[in-house]
Amino acid sequence: MTPAMNSNPEQVPEPAGVLATPTGDTDPLWWVERSVWTARMVECLRHGGPEGGKWYSLHDKVFATKTLEAGYARVAANQGAAGVDGMTVEVFGERLAQEISAIQQAWRSGTYRPDAVRRVLIPKPGSSQQRPLGIPTVRDRVVQAALRLVLEPIFEDSFHPTSYGFRPGRSAHQALAATAGQMKAGRLVVVDADLKAFFDSIPHERLLAAVRRKVTDGRVLDLIGLFLKAGVLTDQGLITPTAGTPQGGVISPLLANIYLNDLDHEMAASDWTMVRYADDFVILCRTMDEATRALADVQTWTAQAGLTLHPDKTRIVDLGTPGAWFDFLGYRFKRHDPPGGGMRILRLVRDKSLTRARDAIRTATPRASGEAMEDIVLHINAWARGWWAYFRSVHRSIHRALDGMIRRRLRSILSRRNGRVRWGCGDAHRIWPNTHFDGLGLFSLEQAHLAYLHSHRETR
């Protein structure tokens, strides 16, 4: 399914990509697609771009066969559902040469227009609400991916180091580590900011103006404009957006970073320590006065940029206060005061993410399951390894609790099959101890976490 635009990376994976082979460990442009960017153009990038810093002719690069093929490879890696035309990624790939030729012909004749985005509503984890998920057609995803392959290297060198979301070689874990490092350095008063409906609110003209600072190719700017204004097909009919970036669009993360880049640089120029992942960011301060002034600066910038801070979700958190906490990228950073004295900031999991984890465990372990236990273990292992890969650094107690829930659910299945009344505890624990599930190859979150901590200490 095509990801909806959302900054939480444990909900929305960063786009998979078929990256160029690194030319060396220290090459900052290892990620640039060499089938798209010639050696001469890459060398130009190394020197900060063309004279004047603006790129004039790019549309031929976007619609070159090799670029569209590389774009399809990115789309195929992410898979995703069909759009309004019903064409799947697989069918598109089977007739790739024909589809690329049709795209190129439409572009040359001036008739290329993005199809409407198919909007579906999916459950919002941890609540009874639903959130919209946009699904562009495969054809439009391929063109957007090609556009991103051309534009991303041009803008990447101007992005601020405090921006971590949807950028090559950067990750949510780096953003979390940077946040933890700043708290360790004494910045314990946190501006926890939330941009209200950010991806639906970006003003089109201001966004295009930000792109125009580096790209003056009118046909490329027109193409971006076409994607911004593409219709959205809902149950109520066709909607033409007047603001925001394409729902589920491959190009949307890059456009978001381009638009918020000014915020990154302005906060740094004001000596505020900000960590941003797409539209999710925190500012770490030493005092409440600093945090109040930093928040005021953000409010001023967002008002000028046509954006809005969520009044209920934006707050200042003083971790100098016992029990204080804030959530960032699915994690919960919470102050802990152990009985023996001292103070620690624990890495936990936010409530919604824990709810999602428990729901996933229940789905994988229905008590009336007729599957062989070995197959059930395979299914739960697939989920557990993915969950651990993102939440590997949270406190051991979280991993232990989820391990316990998984084993209780498995014991419940076995108890039911053996006609026992009690579900997953008591005698069931004696009959099927933890070692029984170890023998079946059940993945242990807690043991994986301990191994991770051990290896992490050894590399220090």
Coordinates of C-alpha atoms in Angstrom, one line a residue:
M1 CA 0.0 0.0 0.0
T2 CA 1.3 3.4 -0.8
P3 CA 2.3 5.2 2.4
A4 CA 0.2 8.1 3.5
M5 CA 2.3 11.2 4.3
N6 CA 3.0 10.9 8.0
S7 CA 6.1 11.7 9.9
N8 CA 6.1 8.7 12.2
P9 CA 8.5 6.3 10.7
E10 CA 7.3 3.3 12.7
Q11 CA 4.0 3.8 10.9
V12 CA 5.3 4.8 7.5
P13 CA 8.6 3.3 6.4
E14 CA 11.1 5.6 4.7
P15 CA 10.8 5.0 1.0
A16 CA 12.8 1.9 -0.1
G17 CA 15.1 2.6 -3.0
V18 CA 17.5 1.0 -5.4
L19 CA 20.4 3.2 -4.5
A20 CA 23.6 3.6 -6.5
T21 CA 26.5 1.6 -5.3
P22 CA 28.7 3.7 -3.0
T23 CA 31.9 4.8 -4.7
G24 CA 33.7 5.1 -1.3
D25 CA 32.9 5.3 2.4
T26 CA 33.6 9.0 2.4
D27 CA 31.8 10.0 -0.8
P28 CA 29.0 12.2 0.4
L29 CA 27.2 11.6 -3.0
W30 CA 27.2 7.8 -2.8
W31 CA 23.4 7.8 -2.9
V32 CA 23.0 9.7 -6.1
E33 CA 21.6 7.5 -8.9
R34 CA 24.4 7.2 -11.4
S35 CA 22.1 6.1 -14.2
V36 CA 20.4 9.5 -13.9
W37 CA 23.3 11.8 -13.0
T38 CA 26.3 11.9 -15.3
A39 CA 29.8 12.1 -14.0
R40 CA 30.0 15.7 -15.1
M41 CA 26.7 16.6 -13.3
V42 CA 27.9 14.8 -10.1
E43 CA 31.1 16.8 -10.2
C44 CA 29.0 20.0 -10.6
L45 CA 27.1 18.9 -7.4
R46 CA 30.4 18.5 -5.6
H47 CA 31.2 22.1 -6.3
G48 CA 27.8 23.4 -5.1
G49 CA 25.9 23.4 -8.4
P50 CA 26.1 25.5 -11.5
E51 CA 27.2 29.1 -11.5
G52 CA 24.5 31.1 -9.7
G53 CA 23.3 28.0 -7.9
K54 CA 20.3 27.5 -10.2
W55 CA 19.6 24.6 -12.5
Y56 CA 18.0 25.6 -15.8
S57 CA 17.2 22.5 -17.9
L58 CA 16.1 19.3 -16.1
H59 CA 12.9 18.1 -17.7
D60 CA 14.8 16.0 -20.2
K61 CA 16.5 14.3 -17.3
V62 CA 13.2 13.5 -15.6
F63 CA 11.7 11.9 -18.6
A64 CA 14.8 10.1 -19.9
T65 CA 14.2 6.3 -20.2
K66 CA 16.9 5.5 -17.6
T67 CA 15.4 7.9 -15.1
L68 CA 11.9 6.5 -15.5
E69 CA 13.3 2.9 -15.3
A70 CA 15.1 3.9 -12.0
G71 CA 11.8 5.5 -10.8
Y72 CA 9.9 2.3 -11.5
A73 CA 12.5 0.3 -9.5
R74 CA 11.9 2.6 -6.5
V75 CA 8.1 2.2 -6.8
A76 CA 8.4 -1.6 -7.3
A77 CA 10.6 -1.8 -4.1
N78 CA 7.8 -0.1 -2.1
Q79 CA 5.0 -2.1 -3.8
G80 CA 1.6 -0.5 -3.0
A81 CA -1.9 -0.8 -4.2
A82 CA -3.4 0.2 -7.5
G83 CA -4.7 3.7 -8.1
V84 CA -7.9 4.9 -9.8
D85 CA -6.9 3.1 -13.1
G86 CA -6.7 -0.3 -11.4
M87 CA -3.2 -1.0 -12.7
T88 CA -0.9 -2.8 -10.3
V89 CA 2.8 -2.4 -9.9
E90 CA 3.4 -5.9 -11.3
V91 CA 1.3 -5.3 -14.4
F92 CA 3.0 -2.0 -15.0
G93 CA 6.4 -3.8 -14.7
E94 CA 5.4 -6.5 -17.2
R95 CA 4.8 -3.8 -19.8
L96 CA 7.4 -1.3 -18.6
A97 CA 8.9 -0.3 -22.0
Q98 CA 5.4 0.3 -23.4
E99 CA 4.3 2.3 -20.3
I100 CA 7.5 4.4 -20.3
S101 CA 7.1 5.2 -24.0
A102 CA 3.5 6.3 -23.4
I103 CA 4.6 8.6 -20.6
Q104 CA 7.3 10.1 -22.8
Q105 CA 4.9 10.6 -25.6
A106 CA 2.4 12.3 -23.4
W107 CA 5.0 14.6 -22.0
R108 CA 6.4 15.6 -25.5
S109 CA 2.9 16.3 -26.7
G110 CA 2.0 18.4 -23.6
T111 CA -0.9 16.1 -22.7
Y112 CA 0.6 14.4 -19.6
R113 CA -1.8 15.1 -16.6
P114 CA -1.6 13.2 -13.3
D115 CA -4.6 11.0 -12.6
A116 CA -6.7 11.6 -9.5
V117 CA -5.4 10.1 -6.2
R118 CA -7.6 7.4 -4.8
R119 CA -8.3 8.2 -1.2
V120 CA -9.2 5.5 1.3
L121 CA -9.8 5.7 5.0
I122 CA -7.9 3.4 7.3
P123 CA -8.1 2.9 11.1
K124 CA -6.0 5.4 13.1
P125 CA -3.9 3.3 15.5
G126 CA -4.8 3.9 19.1
S127 CA -8.1 5.6 18.5
S128 CA -11.6 5.1 16.9
Q129 CA -10.8 7.7 14.3
Q130 CA -9.7 7.1 10.7
R131 CA -7.0 8.8 8.6
P132 CA -7.0 9.3 4.9
L133 CA -4.5 7.3 2.8
G134 CA -3.9 8.5 -0.8
I135 CA -3.0 6.1 -3.6
P136 CA -1.7 7.7 -6.8
T137 CA -1.6 5.5 -9.9
V138 CA 1.5 3.5 -10.6
R139 CA 2.2 5.7 -13.6
D140 CA 2.2 8.9 -11.5
R141 CA 4.3 7.3 -8.8
V142 CA 6.9 6.4 -11.4
V143 CA 7.0 10.0 -12.7
Q144 CA 7.2 11.4 -9.2
A145 CA 10.0 9.0 -8.3
A146 CA 11.9 10.1 -11.5
L147 CA 11.3 13.7 -10.5
R148 CA 12.7 13.0 -7.0
L149 CA 15.8 11.3 -8.4
V150 CA 16.6 14.5 -10.4
L151 CA 15.6 17.1 -7.7
E152 CA 16.8 15.5 -4.5
P153 CA 20.6 15.9 -5.2
I154 CA 20.1 19.5 -6.0
F155 CA 18.4 20.4 -2.7
E156 CA 20.1 17.9 -0.4
D157 CA 23.3 19.9 0.1
S158 CA 21.2 22.9 1.4
F159 CA 19.3 20.9 4.0
H160 CA 20.3 21.5 7.7
P161 CA 22.0 18.7 9.7
T162 CA 19.2 18.7 12.2
S163 CA 16.8 17.4 9.6
Y164 CA 16.6 13.6 9.6
G165 CA 13.4 12.5 7.9
F166 CA 13.3 11.0 4.4
R167 CA 16.9 11.9 3.6
P168 CA 19.6 9.6 2.2
G169 CA 21.8 8.1 4.9
R170 CA 19.7 9.5 7.7
S171 CA 17.1 7.8 9.9
A172 CA 14.7 8.1 12.8
H173 CA 17.2 6.3 15.0
Q174 CA 19.7 9.1 14.4
A175 CA 17.1 11.7 15.3
L176 CA 16.3 9.8 18.5
A177 CA 20.0 9.5 19.3
A178 CA 20.5 13.3 18.7
T179 CA 17.5 14.0 21.0
A180 CA 18.9 11.8 23.8
G181 CA 22.3 13.3 23.4
Q182 CA 21.0 16.8 23.9
M183 CA 19.1 15.8 27.0
K184 CA 22.3 14.2 28.3
A185 CA 24.0 17.5 27.8
G186 CA 21.5 19.2 30.1
R187 CA 18.8 20.4 27.7
L188 CA 15.9 19.1 29.6
V189 CA 13.2 21.6 28.8
V190 CA 11.6 20.5 25.5
V191 CA 9.3 22.3 23.1
D192 CA 7.2 19.4 21.8
A193 CA 5.8 20.8 18.6
D194 CA 3.0 19.5 16.3
L195 CA 2.2 21.1 13.0
K196 CA -1.6 20.7 12.4
A197 CA -2.4 18.9 9.1
F198 CA 1.0 19.9 7.7
F199 CA 0.9 17.9 4.5
D200 CA -2.6 19.1 3.7
S201 CA -1.7 22.8 4.5
I202 CA 1.5 23.7 2.6
P203 CA 0.6 26.8 0.4
H204 CA 1.3 25.8 -3.2
E205 CA 2.7 29.1 -4.4
R206 CA 5.1 29.4 -1.4
L207 CA 6.2 25.9 -1.9
L208 CA 6.9 26.5 -5.6
A209 CA 8.8 29.7 -4.7
A210 CA 11.0 27.6 -2.5
V211 CA 11.7 25.1 -5.3
R212 CA 12.3 28.0 -7.7
R213 CA 15.3 29.2 -5.6
K214 CA 17.3 26.3 -7.1
V215 CA 15.3 25.2 -10.1
T216 CA 14.2 27.5 -12.9
D217 CA 13.2 24.9 -15.5
G218 CA 9.6 26.1 -16.1
R219 CA 8.5 22.7 -17.3
V220 CA 9.7 21.0 -14.1
L221 CA 8.0 23.6 -12.0
D222 CA 4.8 23.1 -14.1
L223 CA 5.0 19.4 -13.5
I224 CA 5.3 19.9 -9.7
G225 CA 2.3 22.2 -9.9
L226 CA 0.3 19.5 -11.8
F227 CA 1.0 17.0 -9.0
L228 CA 0.0 19.6 -6.3
K229 CA -3.3 20.2 -8.0
A230 CA -4.1 16.6 -8.9
G231 CA -7.7 15.7 -7.9
V232 CA -8.5 13.4 -5.0
L233 CA -11.2 10.9 -5.5
T234 CA -13.3 10.3 -2.4
D235 CA -16.6 8.5 -1.7
Q236 CA -18.2 12.0 -2.0
G237 CA -16.7 12.7 -5.4
L238 CA -13.6 14.5 -6.8
I239 CA -11.8 17.2 -4.7
T240 CA -9.3 19.6 -6.2
P241 CA -6.8 20.6 -3.5
T242 CA -5.9 24.2 -3.0
A243 CA -3.1 23.5 -0.6
G244 CA -0.9 20.6 0.5
T245 CA 1.3 18.0 -1.2
P246 CA 0.1 14.9 -3.0
Q247 CA -1.5 12.4 -0.7
G248 CA 0.8 9.4 -0.6
G249 CA 3.0 11.0 -3.2
V250 CA 6.6 9.8 -3.7
I251 CA 7.7 13.4 -4.1
S252 CA 5.9 14.7 -1.0
P253 CA 8.7 14.0 1.5
L254 CA 11.2 16.0 -0.5
L255 CA 8.8 18.9 -1.0
A256 CA 8.1 18.9 2.8
N257 CA 11.9 19.1 3.5
I258 CA 12.3 21.9 1.0
Y259 CA 9.5 23.9 2.6
L260 CA 10.7 23.4 6.2
N261 CA 14.3 24.0 5.4
D262 CA 14.0 27.7 6.2
L263 CA 12.6 26.8 9.7
D264 CA 15.7 24.6 10.3
H265 CA 18.1 27.3 9.4
E266 CA 16.2 30.0 11.2
M267 CA 16.1 28.0 14.4
A268 CA 19.9 27.3 14.1
A269 CA 20.6 31.0 13.5
S270 CA 18.7 31.8 16.7
D271 CA 20.9 29.2 18.6
W272 CA 17.9 26.9 19.2
T273 CA 18.7 23.2 19.3
M274 CA 16.1 21.5 17.1
V275 CA 15.7 17.9 15.9
R276 CA 13.3 17.4 13.0
Y277 CA 11.9 14.4 11.2
A278 CA 9.6 15.6 8.5
D279 CA 6.9 17.6 10.2
D280 CA 7.7 16.2 13.7
F281 CA 10.2 18.1 15.7
V282 CA 11.4 19.0 19.2
I283 CA 13.5 21.9 20.4
L284 CA 15.7 21.2 23.4
C285 CA 16.5 24.0 25.8
R286 CA 18.2 24.5 29.2
T287 CA 15.6 26.7 30.8
M288 CA 11.9 27.4 30.7
D289 CA 12.6 31.0 29.5
E290 CA 14.6 29.6 26.6
A291 CA 11.8 27.2 25.7
T292 CA 9.2 29.9 25.8
R293 CA 11.2 32.2 23.5
A294 CA 11.9 29.3 21.1
L295 CA 8.2 28.4 20.9
A296 CA 7.4 32.0 20.2
D297 CA 9.9 32.0 17.3
V298 CA 8.4 28.9 15.9
Q299 CA 4.9 30.4 16.2
T300 CA 6.1 33.5 14.3
W301 CA 7.7 31.4 11.5
T302 CA 4.7 29.1 11.1
A303 CA 2.3 32.0 10.9
Q304 CA 4.4 33.6 8.1
A305 CA 4.7 30.3 6.3
G306 CA 0.9 29.7 6.3
L307 CA 1.1 26.8 8.7
T308 CA -0.5 26.2 12.2
L309 CA 0.8 24.7 15.4
H310 CA -1.7 22.3 16.9
P311 CA -3.0 24.1 20.0
D312 CA -3.6 20.9 22.0
K313 CA -0.5 18.9 20.9
T314 CA 2.1 21.6 21.1
R315 CA 3.5 22.0 24.6
I316 CA 6.6 22.7 26.7
V317 CA 7.8 19.8 28.8
D318 CA 10.1 20.4 31.8
L319 CA 11.9 17.1 32.5
G320 CA 13.2 18.6 35.7
T321 CA 9.7 17.8 37.0
P322 CA 9.2 14.2 38.4
G323 CA 7.2 12.1 36.0
A324 CA 7.4 14.4 33.1
W325 CA 7.5 12.9 29.6
F326 CA 7.2 13.6 25.9
D327 CA 6.7 11.5 22.8
F328 CA 8.9 11.7 19.7
L329 CA 8.8 9.3 16.7
G330 CA 7.0 6.6 18.5
Y331 CA 9.2 6.7 21.5
R332 CA 8.4 8.1 24.9
F333 CA 11.2 9.9 26.9
K334 CA 10.2 9.9 30.5
R335 CA 11.9 11.1 33.7
H336 CA 12.5 8.4 36.2
D337 CA 13.6 8.9 39.8
P338 CA 14.8 5.6 41.3
P339 CA 14.5 5.0 45.0
G340 CA 18.2 5.2 45.6
G341 CA 18.4 8.7 44.2
G342 CA 19.6 10.2 41.0
M343 CA 17.5 10.9 37.9
R344 CA 17.3 9.1 34.5
I345 CA 15.5 9.7 31.2
L346 CA 14.0 6.3 30.2
R347 CA 13.3 5.4 26.6
L348 CA 9.8 3.9 26.6
V349 CA 7.1 3.5 23.9
R350 CA 4.3 5.9 23.4
D351 CA 0.8 4.6 24.3
K352 CA -0.5 4.4 20.7
S353 CA 2.5 2.4 19.6
L354 CA 2.1 0.0 22.5
T355 CA -1.6 -0.4 21.6
R356 CA -0.6 -1.1 18.0
A357 CA 1.9 -3.7 19.2
R358 CA -0.6 -5.5 21.4
D359 CA -3.2 -5.5 18.6
A360 CA -0.6 -7.0 16.2
I361 CA 0.1 -9.8 18.7
R362 CA -3.6 -10.6 19.1
T363 CA -4.1 -10.7 15.4
A364 CA -1.2 -13.1 14.9
T365 CA -2.3 -15.4 17.8
P366 CA -6.1 -16.0 17.7
R367 CA -7.0 -18.5 20.4
A368 CA -9.1 -20.5 17.9
S369 CA -6.3 -20.7 15.4
G370 CA -6.0 -24.0 13.5
E371 CA -2.5 -23.4 12.3
A372 CA 0.4 -25.5 13.3
M373 CA 2.2 -23.9 16.2
E374 CA 5.4 -23.7 14.1
D375 CA 3.6 -21.6 11.5
I376 CA 2.1 -19.3 14.2
V377 CA 5.6 -18.8 15.6
L378 CA 6.9 -17.9 12.1
H379 CA 4.1 -15.2 11.8
I380 CA 4.7 -13.7 15.2
N381 CA 8.5 -13.7 14.6
A382 CA 8.0 -11.7 11.4
W383 CA 6.2 -9.0 13.3
A384 CA 8.5 -9.2 16.4
R385 CA 11.7 -8.8 14.4
G386 CA 10.2 -5.7 12.5
W387 CA 9.0 -4.2 15.8
W388 CA 12.4 -4.8 17.5
A389 CA 14.3 -3.3 14.6
Y390 CA 12.6 0.1 15.3
F391 CA 12.1 -0.1 19.1
R392 CA 15.3 -2.0 19.9
S393 CA 16.7 0.7 22.3
V394 CA 13.6 1.1 24.5
H395 CA 13.8 0.0 28.1
R396 CA 14.1 -3.7 28.8
S397 CA 10.8 -3.8 30.7
I398 CA 8.9 -3.1 27.5
H399 CA 10.4 -6.0 25.6
R400 CA 9.9 -8.3 28.6
A401 CA 6.2 -7.4 28.9
L402 CA 5.6 -8.0 25.2
D403 CA 7.5 -11.3 25.3
G404 CA 5.2 -12.3 28.2
M405 CA 2.1 -11.4 26.3
I406 CA 3.2 -13.4 23.3
R407 CA 3.9 -16.5 25.3
R408 CA 0.6 -16.2 27.2
R409 CA -1.3 -16.0 23.9
L410 CA 0.5 -19.1 22.6
R411 CA -0.2 -21.0 25.8
S412 CA -3.9 -20.0 25.4
I413 CA -3.9 -21.6 21.9
L414 CA -2.3 -24.8 23.3
S415 CA -4.7 -24.8 26.3
R416 CA -7.7 -24.6 24.1
R417 CA -6.5 -27.4 21.9
N418 CA -6.0 -29.6 24.9
G419 CA -9.4 -28.8 26.4
R420 CA -8.1 -26.8 29.3
V421 CA -10.1 -24.0 30.9
R422 CA -7.4 -21.7 32.0
W423 CA -5.9 -19.5 29.4
G424 CA -2.2 -19.0 29.1
C425 CA -1.1 -19.0 32.8
G426 CA -1.1 -21.3 35.9
D427 CA -0.7 -24.9 34.8
A428 CA -0.2 -23.8 31.2
H429 CA 3.1 -22.1 32.2
R430 CA 4.3 -25.3 33.8
I431 CA 3.2 -27.6 30.9
W432 CA 4.6 -25.3 28.3
P433 CA 7.5 -23.3 29.9
N434 CA 9.5 -20.6 28.1
T435 CA 12.0 -23.2 27.0
H436 CA 9.2 -25.0 25.0
F437 CA 8.8 -21.9 22.8
D438 CA 12.6 -21.4 22.6
G439 CA 12.7 -24.8 21.1
L440 CA 10.1 -23.7 18.5
G441 CA 12.4 -20.8 17.5
L442 CA 10.3 -18.1 19.1
F443 CA 12.0 -14.7 18.7
S444 CA 12.6 -13.1 22.1
L445 CA 12.4 -9.3 22.1
E446 CA 14.1 -9.1 25.5
Q447 CA 17.0 -11.4 24.5
A448 CA 17.5 -9.4 21.3
H449 CA 17.5 -6.2 23.2
L450 CA 20.2 -7.5 25.7
A451 CA 22.3 -8.7 22.8
Y452 CA 21.9 -5.2 21.2
L453 CA 23.0 -3.5 24.4
H454 CA 26.0 -5.8 24.7
S455 CA 27.2 -5.2 21.2
H456 CA 26.6 -1.4 21.6
R457 CA 28.8 -1.3 24.7
E458 CA 31.5 -3.2 22.9
T459 CA 31.7 -0.7 20.0
R460 CA 32.1 2.3 22.3

